[in-house]
Coordinates of N, CA and C in Angstrom, one line a residue:
S1 N 9.0 12.1 -3.6 CA 8.6 13.5 -3.4 C 8.1 14.1 -4.8
D2 N 7.3 15.2 -4.7 CA 7.1 16.0 -5.8 C 7.5 17.4 -5.5
A3 N 7.1 18.4 -6.3 CA 7.6 19.8 -6.1 C 7.1 20.4 -4.8
N4 N 6.0 19.8 -4.2 CA 5.4 20.4 -3.0 C 5.5 19.6 -1.7
Y5 N 5.8 18.3 -1.8 CA 5.8 17.5 -0.6 C 6.9 16.4 -0.7
L6 N 7.6 16.2 0.5 CA 8.6 15.2 0.6 C 8.1 14.2 1.7
F7 N 8.1 12.9 1.4 CA 7.7 11.8 2.3 C 8.9 11.0 2.7
I8 N 9.1 10.7 3.9 CA 10.2 9.9 4.4 C 9.7 8.7 5.2
S9 N 10.2 7.5 4.9 CA 9.8 6.3 5.6 C 10.6 6.2 6.8
D10 N 10.0 6.3 8.0 CA 10.7 6.2 9.3 C 10.4 4.8 9.8
S11 N 11.1 3.8 9.3 CA 10.7 2.4 9.5 C 10.6 2.0 11.0
N12 N 11.7 2.3 11.8 CA 11.7 1.8 13.2 C 10.7 2.4 14.1
T13 N 10.1 3.5 13.7 CA 9.0 4.1 14.5 C 7.6 3.9 13.8
N14 N 7.6 3.1 12.8 CA 6.3 2.6 12.1 C 5.5 3.8 11.6
R15 N 6.2 4.7 10.9 CA 5.5 5.9 10.4 C 6.1 6.5 9.2
I16 N 5.3 7.3 8.5 CA 5.8 8.1 7.4 C 5.6 9.6 7.7
L17 N 6.7 10.4 7.4 CA 6.7 11.8 7.7 C 6.5 12.6 6.4
Q18 N 5.6 13.6 6.5 CA 5.4 14.5 5.4 C 6.0 15.8 5.7
F19 N 6.8 16.3 4.8 CA 7.4 17.7 4.9 C 6.9 18.5 3.7
N20 N 6.4 19.7 4.0 CA 5.9 20.6 3.0 C 7.1 21.3 2.4
L21 N 7.1 21.4 1.0 CA 8.2 22.1 0.3 C 7.7 23.4 -0.3
D22 N 8.6 24.3 -0.7 CA 8.3 25.6 -1.2 C 7.9 25.6 -2.7
G23 N 7.8 24.5 -3.4 CA 7.6 24.4 -4.8 C 8.8 24.3 -5.6
S24 N 10.0 24.6 -5.0 CA 11.3 24.4 -5.7 C 12.0 23.2 -5.1
G25 N 11.3 22.4 -4.3 CA 11.9 21.2 -3.7 C 12.7 21.5 -2.4
V26 N 12.5 22.7 -1.8 CA 13.2 23.0 -0.6 C 12.2 23.0 0.6
P27 N 12.5 22.3 1.7 CA 11.6 22.3 2.8 C 11.3 23.7 3.4
L28 N 10.1 23.9 3.8 CA 9.8 25.2 4.4 C 10.5 25.4 5.7
D29 N 10.7 24.3 6.4 CA 11.5 24.3 7.6 C 12.0 22.8 7.8
Y30 N 12.5 22.5 8.9 CA 13.1 21.2 9.1 C 12.3 20.4 10.1
L31 N 11.0 20.7 10.3 CA 10.1 20.0 11.1 C 9.0 19.4 10.2
A32 N 8.7 18.1 10.5 CA 7.7 17.4 9.8 C 6.4 18.1 10.0
D33 N 5.5 18.1 8.9 CA 4.2 18.8 9.0 C 3.1 17.8 9.3
R34 N 3.2 16.5 8.9 CA 2.2 15.5 9.2 C 2.9 14.2 9.4
V35 N 2.2 13.3 10.1 CA 2.7 11.9 10.3 C 1.6 10.9 9.9
V36 N 2.0 9.9 9.2 CA 1.1 8.8 8.7 C 1.5 7.5 9.5
G37 N 0.5 6.8 10.0 CA 0.8 5.6 10.7 C 0.8 5.7 12.2
Q38 N 0.7 7.0 12.7 CA 0.6 7.3 14.1 C -0.3 8.4 14.3
L39 N -0.9 8.5 15.5 CA -1.9 9.6 15.7 C -1.2 10.9 16.0
D40 N 0.1 10.8 16.4 CA 0.9 12.1 16.7 C 2.3 11.8 16.5
F41 N 3.2 12.8 16.7 CA 4.6 12.6 16.5 C 5.3 12.0 17.7
L42 N 4.6 11.6 18.7 CA 5.3 11.1 20.0 C 5.0 9.6 20.2
T43 N 4.3 9.0 19.3 CA 4.0 7.6 19.5 C 4.6 6.8 18.3
A44 N 4.9 5.5 18.6 CA 5.6 4.6 17.6 C 5.0 3.2 17.6
G45 N 3.8 3.0 18.0 CA 3.2 1.6 18.0 C 3.0 1.1 16.6
S46 N 2.7 -0.2 16.5 CA 2.4 -0.8 15.2 C 1.0 -1.5 15.3
G47 N 0.5 -1.9 14.2 CA -0.8 -2.6 14.1 C -1.2 -2.9 12.7
T48 N -2.4 -3.5 12.6 CA -2.9 -3.8 11.3 C -4.2 -3.1 10.9
T49 N -4.5 -2.0 11.5 CA -5.7 -1.3 11.2 C -5.5 -0.4 10.0
N50 N -6.5 0.3 9.6 CA -6.4 1.2 8.4 C -5.6 2.5 8.7
K51 N -5.2 2.7 10.0 CA -4.4 3.9 10.3 C -3.0 3.5 10.8
T52 N -2.6 2.3 10.9 CA -1.4 1.9 11.5 C -0.5 1.2 10.5
L53 N 0.8 1.3 10.8 CA 1.9 0.7 10.0 C 2.8 -0.2 10.8
S54 N 3.5 -1.1 10.2 CA 4.5 -1.9 10.9 C 5.7 -2.1 10.0
G55 N 6.8 -1.4 10.3 CA 8.0 -1.5 9.5 C 7.9 -1.0 8.1
P56 N 7.3 0.2 7.8 CA 7.2 0.7 6.5 C 8.5 0.9 5.8
T57 N 8.6 0.6 4.5 CA 9.9 0.8 3.8 C 9.7 1.6 2.6
G58 N 9.4 1.0 1.4 CA 9.3 1.7 0.2 C 8.1 2.6 0.1
L59 N 8.3 3.7 -0.7 CA 7.3 4.7 -1.0 C 7.2 5.0 -2.4
A60 N 6.0 5.4 -2.9 CA 5.8 5.8 -4.3 C 4.6 6.8 -4.3
I61 N 4.6 7.8 -5.1 CA 3.5 8.7 -5.2 C 2.9 8.7 -6.6
D62 N 1.6 8.9 -6.7 CA 0.9 9.0 -8.0 C 0.3 10.4 -8.0
P63 N 1.1 11.4 -8.5 CA 0.6 12.8 -8.4 C -0.7 13.1 -9.2
S64 N -1.0 12.3 -10.2 CA -2.2 12.5 -11.0 C -3.5 12.2 -10.2
H65 N -3.4 11.2 -9.3 CA -4.5 10.9 -8.5 C -4.3 11.2 -7.0
S66 N -3.2 11.9 -6.6 CA -2.9 12.3 -5.3 C -2.9 11.0 -4.3
R67 N -2.2 10.0 -4.8 CA -2.1 8.8 -4.0 C -0.6 8.5 -3.5
L68 N -0.5 8.2 -2.3 CA 0.7 7.8 -1.6 C 0.7 6.3 -1.3
F69 N 1.6 5.5 -1.9 CA 1.7 4.1 -1.7 C 2.9 3.8 -0.7
V70 N 2.6 3.0 0.3 CA 3.5 2.7 1.4 C 3.7 1.2 1.5
S71 N 4.9 0.7 1.4 CA 5.1 -0.7 1.7 C 5.1 -1.0 3.2
D72 N 4.0 -1.5 3.7 CA 3.9 -1.8 5.1 C 4.4 -3.2 5.3
S73 N 5.8 -3.3 5.3 CA 6.4 -4.6 5.0 C 6.1 -5.7 6.0
T74 N 6.2 -5.4 7.3 CA 5.9 -6.4 8.3 C 4.5 -6.9 8.3
N75 N 3.6 -6.1 7.8 CA 2.2 -6.5 7.6 C 1.9 -7.1 6.3
N76 N 3.0 -7.3 5.4 CA 2.8 -8.0 4.1 C 1.7 -7.3 3.3
R77 N 1.8 -6.0 3.2 CA 0.8 -5.3 2.5 C 1.3 -3.9 2.0
I78 N 0.6 -3.3 1.1 CA 0.8 -1.9 0.7 C -0.4 -1.1 1.0
M79 N -0.2 0.0 1.7 CA -1.2 0.9 2.1 C -1.3 2.1 1.2
V80 N -2.5 2.5 0.8 CA -2.7 3.6 -0.1 C -3.4 4.7 0.6
F81 N -2.7 5.9 0.6 CA -3.3 7.1 1.3 C -3.5 8.2 0.3
T82 N -4.4 9.1 0.6 CA -4.5 10.3 -0.2 C -3.5 11.4 0.4
Y83 N -2.8 12.0 -0.5 CA -1.9 13.1 -0.1 C -2.2 14.4 -0.8
P84 N -1.9 15.6 -0.3 CA -1.2 15.8 0.9 C -2.1 15.4 2.1
C85 N -1.4 14.9 3.2 CA -2.2 14.5 4.4 C -2.7 15.7 5.1
S86 N -4.0 15.7 5.3 CA -4.7 16.8 5.9 C -4.6 16.8 7.4
A87 N -4.3 15.7 8.0 CA -4.2 15.6 9.4 C -3.3 14.4 9.8
N88 N -2.9 14.3 11.0 CA -2.0 13.2 11.5 C -2.9 12.0 11.6
G89 N -2.3 10.8 11.3 CA -3.0 9.6 11.5 C -4.2 9.3 10.6
I90 N -4.1 9.8 9.3 CA -5.3 9.7 8.4 C -5.4 8.2 8.1
P91 N -6.7 7.7 7.8 CA -6.9 6.3 7.4 C -6.5 6.1 6.0
A92 N -6.1 4.9 5.7 CA -5.8 4.5 4.3 C -7.1 4.4 3.5
D93 N -7.0 4.6 2.2 CA -8.2 4.4 1.3 C -8.3 3.0 0.8
A94 N -7.1 2.3 0.7 CA -7.1 1.0 0.1 C -5.9 0.2 0.7
V95 N -5.9 -1.1 0.5 CA -4.8 -1.9 0.9 C -4.6 -2.9 -0.2
I96 N -3.3 -3.1 -0.6 CA -2.9 -4.1 -1.6 C -2.1 -5.2 -0.9
G97 N -2.5 -6.5 -1.2 CA -1.8 -7.6 -0.7 C -2.6 -8.3 0.4
Q98 N -3.7 -7.7 0.9 CA -4.5 -8.4 1.9 C -6.0 -8.1 1.6
G99 N -6.9 -8.9 2.2 CA -8.3 -8.8 1.9 C -9.0 -7.9 2.9
S100 N -8.4 -7.3 3.8 CA -9.0 -6.4 4.8 C -7.9 -5.6 5.5
F101 N -8.3 -4.6 6.2 CA -7.3 -3.8 7.0 C -7.0 -4.5 8.3
A102 N -8.0 -4.9 9.1 CA -7.7 -5.2 10.5 C -7.6 -6.7 10.8
T103 N -8.0 -7.6 9.9 CA -8.0 -9.0 10.2 C -7.0 -9.9 9.5
S104 N -6.2 -9.3 8.6 CA -5.3 -10.1 7.8 C -4.0 -9.4 7.6
N105 N -2.9 -10.2 7.8 CA -1.6 -9.7 7.4 C -0.7 -10.9 7.1
A106 N -1.3 -12.1 6.7 CA -0.6 -13.3 6.4 C 0.1 -13.1 5.1
A107 N 1.3 -13.8 4.9 CA 2.1 -13.7 3.7 C 1.8 -14.9 2.8
N108 N 1.4 -16.0 3.3 CA 1.3 -17.2 2.4 C -0.1 -17.7 2.3
P109 N -0.5 -18.4 1.2 CA 0.4 -18.7 0.1 C 0.5 -17.5 -0.9
P110 N 1.6 -17.4 -1.7 CA 1.7 -16.4 -2.6 C 0.6 -16.5 -3.7
S111 N 0.1 -15.3 -4.1 CA -0.9 -15.3 -5.2 C -0.9 -14.0 -5.9
A112 N -1.8 -13.7 -6.8 CA -1.9 -12.4 -7.5 C -2.4 -11.3 -6.5
T113 N -3.0 -11.7 -5.4 CA -3.6 -10.7 -4.5 C -2.9 -10.7 -3.1
R114 N -1.8 -11.5 -3.0 CA -1.1 -11.5 -1.7 C 0.4 -11.2 -1.8
L115 N 0.9 -10.5 -0.8 CA 2.3 -10.1 -0.8 C 3.1 -10.7 0.4
S116 N 4.4 -10.7 0.3 CA 5.2 -11.2 1.4 C 6.4 -10.2 1.6
A117 N 6.4 -9.4 2.6 CA 7.4 -8.4 2.9 C 7.8 -7.5 1.7
P118 N 6.8 -6.9 1.2 CA 7.1 -6.0 0.0 C 8.0 -4.8 0.5
Q119 N 8.9 -4.4 -0.4 CA 9.8 -3.3 -0.1 C 9.7 -2.2 -1.1
G120 N 10.7 -2.2 -2.0 CA 10.7 -1.0 -3.0 C 9.5 -0.9 -3.8
L121 N 9.1 0.3 -4.1 CA 8.0 0.7 -5.0 C 8.4 1.7 -6.0
D122 N 7.7 1.7 -7.1 CA 7.8 2.8 -8.1 C 6.5 2.9 -8.8
Y123 N 6.2 4.1 -9.4 CA 4.9 4.3 -10.1 C 5.2 4.8 -11.5
D124 N 4.6 4.1 -12.4 CA 4.7 4.5 -13.8 C 3.5 5.4 -14.1
I125 N 3.8 6.7 -14.1 CA 2.8 7.7 -14.2 C 2.1 7.6 -15.6
L126 N 2.9 7.4 -16.7 CA 2.3 7.4 -18.0 C 1.3 6.3 -18.2
N127 N 1.5 5.2 -17.6 CA 0.6 4.0 -17.8 C -0.2 3.6 -16.6
D128 N -0.1 4.4 -15.5 CA -0.9 4.1 -14.3 C -0.6 2.7 -13.8
R129 N 0.7 2.4 -13.6 CA 1.1 1.1 -13.1 C 1.9 1.2 -11.8
L130 N 1.5 0.5 -10.8 CA 2.3 0.4 -9.6 C 3.3 -0.8 -9.7
I131 N 4.6 -0.6 -9.4 CA 5.6 -1.7 -9.5 C 6.1 -2.0 -8.1
V132 N 6.1 -3.2 -7.7 CA 6.3 -3.7 -6.4 C 7.4 -4.7 -6.3
A133 N 8.4 -4.5 -5.5 CA 9.4 -5.5 -5.2 C 8.8 -6.4 -4.1
D134 N 8.2 -7.5 -4.4 CA 7.6 -8.4 -3.5 C 8.7 -9.3 -3.0
S135 N 9.5 -8.8 -2.0 CA 10.8 -9.4 -1.6 C 10.7 -10.8 -1.1
G136 N 9.7 -11.0 -0.2 CA 9.6 -12.3 0.4 C 9.2 -13.4 -0.6
N137 N 8.6 -13.1 -1.7 CA 8.3 -14.0 -2.8 C 9.3 -14.0 -3.9
S138 N 10.4 -13.3 -3.8 CA 11.4 -13.2 -4.8 C 10.8 -12.9 -6.2
R139 N 10.0 -11.9 -6.3 CA 9.4 -11.5 -7.6 C 9.1 -10.0 -7.6
V140 N 8.8 -9.5 -8.8 CA 8.4 -8.1 -8.9 C 7.0 -8.2 -9.6
L141 N 6.1 -7.4 -9.1 CA 4.7 -7.4 -9.5 C 4.3 -6.0 -10.1
F142 N 3.5 -6.1 -11.2 CA 2.9 -4.9 -11.8 C 1.4 -4.9 -11.5
Y143 N 0.9 -3.8 -11.1 CA -0.5 -3.6 -10.9 C -1.0 -2.5 -11.9
N144 N -1.9 -2.8 -12.8 CA -2.4 -1.9 -13.7 C -3.6 -1.2 -13.0
L145 N -3.4 0.1 -12.7 CA -4.4 0.9 -12.0 C -5.2 1.9 -12.8
A146 N -5.0 1.7 -14.2 CA -5.7 2.7 -15.1 C -7.2 2.6 -15.0
G147 N -7.7 1.5 -14.6 CA -9.2 1.3 -14.5 C -9.7 1.6 -13.1
G148 N -8.8 2.0 -12.2 CA -9.2 2.3 -10.8 C -8.5 1.4 -9.8
L149 N -8.7 1.6 -8.6 CA -8.0 0.9 -7.5 C -9.1 0.2 -6.6
S150 N -9.0 -1.1 -6.4 CA -9.9 -1.8 -5.5 C -9.5 -1.5 -4.1
T151 N -10.5 -1.4 -3.2 CA -10.2 -1.1 -1.8 C -9.4 -2.3 -1.2
F152 N -9.8 -3.5 -1.5 CA -9.1 -4.7 -1.0 C -8.8 -5.7 -2.2
S153 N -7.8 -6.5 -2.0 CA -7.6 -7.7 -2.9 C -7.3 -7.2 -4.3
Q154 N -6.6 -6.1 -4.5 CA -6.2 -5.7 -5.8 C -5.3 -6.8 -6.4
A155 N -5.6 -7.3 -7.6 CA -4.8 -8.3 -8.3 C -3.7 -7.8 -9.1
A156 N -2.5 -8.4 -9.1 CA -1.4 -8.0 -9.9 C -1.7 -8.5 -11.4
D157 N -1.2 -7.8 -12.3 CA -1.4 -8.2 -13.7 C -0.2 -8.9 -14.4
V158 N 1.0 -8.6 -13.9 CA 2.2 -9.1 -14.4 C 3.2 -9.5 -13.3
E159 N 3.9 -10.6 -13.5 CA 4.9 -11.1 -12.5 C 6.2 -11.3 -13.2
L160 N 7.3 -10.8 -12.6 CA 8.6 -11.0 -13.1 C 9.4 -11.8 -12.0
G161 N 10.2 -12.8 -12.4 CA 11.0 -13.6 -11.4 C 10.4 -14.9 -11.1
L162 N 9.5 -15.4 -11.9 CA 8.9 -16.7 -11.6 C 10.0 -17.8 -11.8
A163 N 10.1 -18.6 -10.7 CA 11.1 -19.7 -10.8 C 10.5 -20.9 -11.5
L164 N 11.0 -21.2 -12.6 CA 10.4 -22.3 -13.5 C 11.0 -23.6 -13.1
L165 N 10.5 -24.1 -11.9 CA 11.0 -25.4 -11.4 C 10.2 -26.5 -11.9
S166 N 10.8 -27.7 -12.1 CA 10.1 -28.9 -12.5 C 9.1 -29.3 -11.4
G167 N 7.9 -29.7 -11.8 CA 6.9 -30.0 -10.8 C 6.1 -28.9 -10.4
V168 N 6.4 -27.7 -10.7 CA 5.6 -26.5 -10.4 C 4.5 -26.3 -11.4
D169 N 3.3 -26.1 -11.0 CA 2.1 -25.9 -11.9 C 2.3 -24.5 -12.4
S170 N 2.5 -24.4 -13.7 CA 2.7 -23.1 -14.4 C 1.4 -22.5 -14.9
S171 N 0.3 -23.2 -14.7 CA -1.0 -22.7 -15.2 C -1.4 -21.4 -14.5
D172 N -1.0 -21.2 -13.2 CA -1.2 -20.0 -12.5 C 0.1 -19.5 -12.0
P173 N 0.8 -18.6 -12.7 CA 2.2 -18.3 -12.4 C 2.3 -17.5 -11.0
F174 N 1.2 -17.1 -10.5 CA 1.2 -16.3 -9.2 C 1.1 -17.2 -8.0
D175 N 0.8 -18.5 -8.1 CA 0.5 -19.3 -7.0 C 1.7 -19.9 -6.3
S176 N 2.9 -19.8 -6.8 CA 4.1 -20.3 -6.1 C 5.3 -19.6 -6.7
N177 N 6.3 -19.3 -5.8 CA 7.5 -18.8 -6.3 C 8.6 -19.1 -5.3
F178 N 9.9 -19.1 -5.8 CA 11.0 -19.5 -5.0 C 12.2 -18.7 -5.5
P179 N 13.2 -18.4 -4.6 CA 14.4 -17.7 -5.1 C 15.1 -18.5 -6.2
G180 N 15.7 -17.8 -7.1 CA 16.5 -18.5 -8.2 C 17.6 -17.6 -8.7
L181 N 18.4 -18.2 -9.6 CA 19.5 -17.5 -10.2 C 19.5 -17.8 -11.6
S182 N 18.9 -17.0 -12.5 CA 18.9 -17.2 -13.9 C 18.6 -15.8 -14.6
Q183 N 18.4 -15.8 -15.9 CA 18.0 -14.6 -16.6 C 16.6 -14.2 -16.2
S184 N 15.7 -15.1 -15.8 CA 14.3 -14.8 -15.5 C 14.0 -14.9 -14.0
E185 N 14.9 -15.3 -13.2 CA 14.7 -15.5 -11.7 C 15.4 -14.4 -10.9
M186 N 15.0 -14.3 -9.7 CA 15.7 -13.4 -8.8 C 15.5 -13.9 -7.3
S187 N 16.3 -13.3 -6.4 CA 16.3 -13.7 -5.0 C 16.2 -12.5 -4.1
Y188 N 15.1 -12.4 -3.4 CA 14.9 -11.3 -2.5 C 15.2 -9.9 -3.0
P189 N 14.5 -9.5 -4.1 CA 14.7 -8.2 -4.6 C 14.2 -7.1 -3.7
Q190 N 15.0 -6.1 -3.5 CA 14.6 -5.1 -2.5 C 14.1 -3.8 -3.0
D191 N 14.5 -3.5 -4.3 CA 14.0 -2.2 -4.8 C 13.8 -2.2 -6.3
V192 N 13.0 -1.3 -6.8 CA 12.8 -1.2 -8.2 C 12.8 0.3 -8.6
A193 N 13.2 0.5 -9.9 CA 13.2 1.9 -10.4 C 12.8 1.8 -11.9
Y194 N 11.8 2.6 -12.3 CA 11.3 2.5 -13.6 C 11.7 3.8 -14.4
D195 N 12.4 3.6 -15.5 CA 12.8 4.8 -16.4 C 11.7 4.9 -17.5
E196 N 10.8 5.8 -17.4 CA 9.7 5.9 -18.4 C 10.2 6.3 -19.7
G197 N 11.3 7.1 -19.8 CA 11.8 7.6 -21.1 C 12.3 6.4 -21.9
H198 N 13.0 5.5 -21.3 CA 13.5 4.3 -22.0 C 12.8 3.0 -21.8
Q199 N 11.6 3.1 -21.1 CA 10.8 1.9 -20.8 C 11.7 0.8 -20.2
S200 N 12.5 1.2 -19.2 CA 13.4 0.2 -18.6 C 13.1 0.1 -17.1
L201 N 13.1 -1.1 -16.6 CA 12.9 -1.4 -15.2 C 14.2 -1.9 -14.6
Y202 N 14.7 -1.3 -13.5 CA 15.9 -1.8 -12.8 C 15.4 -2.4 -11.5
V203 N 15.9 -3.6 -11.2 CA 15.6 -4.4 -10.0 C 16.9 -4.7 -9.3
S204 N 16.9 -4.3 -8.0 CA 18.1 -4.7 -7.2 C 17.8 -6.1 -6.7
D205 N 18.5 -7.1 -7.3 CA 18.3 -8.5 -7.0 C 19.3 -8.8 -5.9
T206 N 18.9 -8.5 -4.7 CA 19.8 -8.3 -3.5 C 20.6 -9.6 -3.2
A207 N 19.9 -10.7 -3.0 CA 20.6 -11.9 -2.5 C 21.4 -12.5 -3.6
N208 N 21.2 -12.1 -4.9 CA 22.1 -12.5 -6.0 C 23.2 -11.5 -6.3
N209 N 23.3 -10.5 -5.5 CA 24.4 -9.5 -5.7 C 24.5 -8.9 -7.1
R210 N 23.3 -8.4 -7.6 CA 23.3 -7.9 -9.0 C 22.0 -7.0 -9.2
V211 N 22.0 -6.3 -10.2 CA 20.9 -5.5 -10.7 C 20.4 -6.1 -12.0
L212 N 19.1 -6.3 -12.1 CA 18.5 -6.8 -13.3 C 17.8 -5.7 -14.1
I213 N 18.0 -5.7 -15.4 CA 17.4 -4.7 -16.2 C 16.4 -5.3 -17.2
F214 N 15.1 -4.9 -17.2 CA 14.1 -5.5 -18.0 C 13.6 -4.3 -19.0

């Protein structure tokens, strides 16, 4: 949320709800003002178009560019919308993790442009970086968006959690990953939080029952 808008991920009904705030962080009322991922408040279908979601989880906002990032987890992608939402069911401006809106939601093989069940998100406002818990690939990805956002196939710049297994080609660190338990590995991370003041990243390394701090 920011001072004017609160967004809630309503995963089971495949939608995001927008609540307008009074500027002090208090909702104007207790009724959602807009819905993202559905055409109205009474539907709950899923899909892979530029207006639909399937099992959305993590949310992050970029107030400098009025961007709302949504982890569309079951579709293995992140949808990017302009906020505040001017109407129900607005189309996304971009998708991260897939090469199109309507024809692709595959998770494999992992790469710098493909995601698998992404969940937690955070946005580094000072450096214009999106941080993604790419849960299905047991890694965390950084996307540098200071130069702009690609409509499709946005490539990650940095990966954390690479499993350094023998026999794995390390020339392209994005092309394979596996769960692991070490100082550099993780297993099914579900959330991330970035502390800009201390330049610290906290990762909930869920399957390893721990939090990693970078």
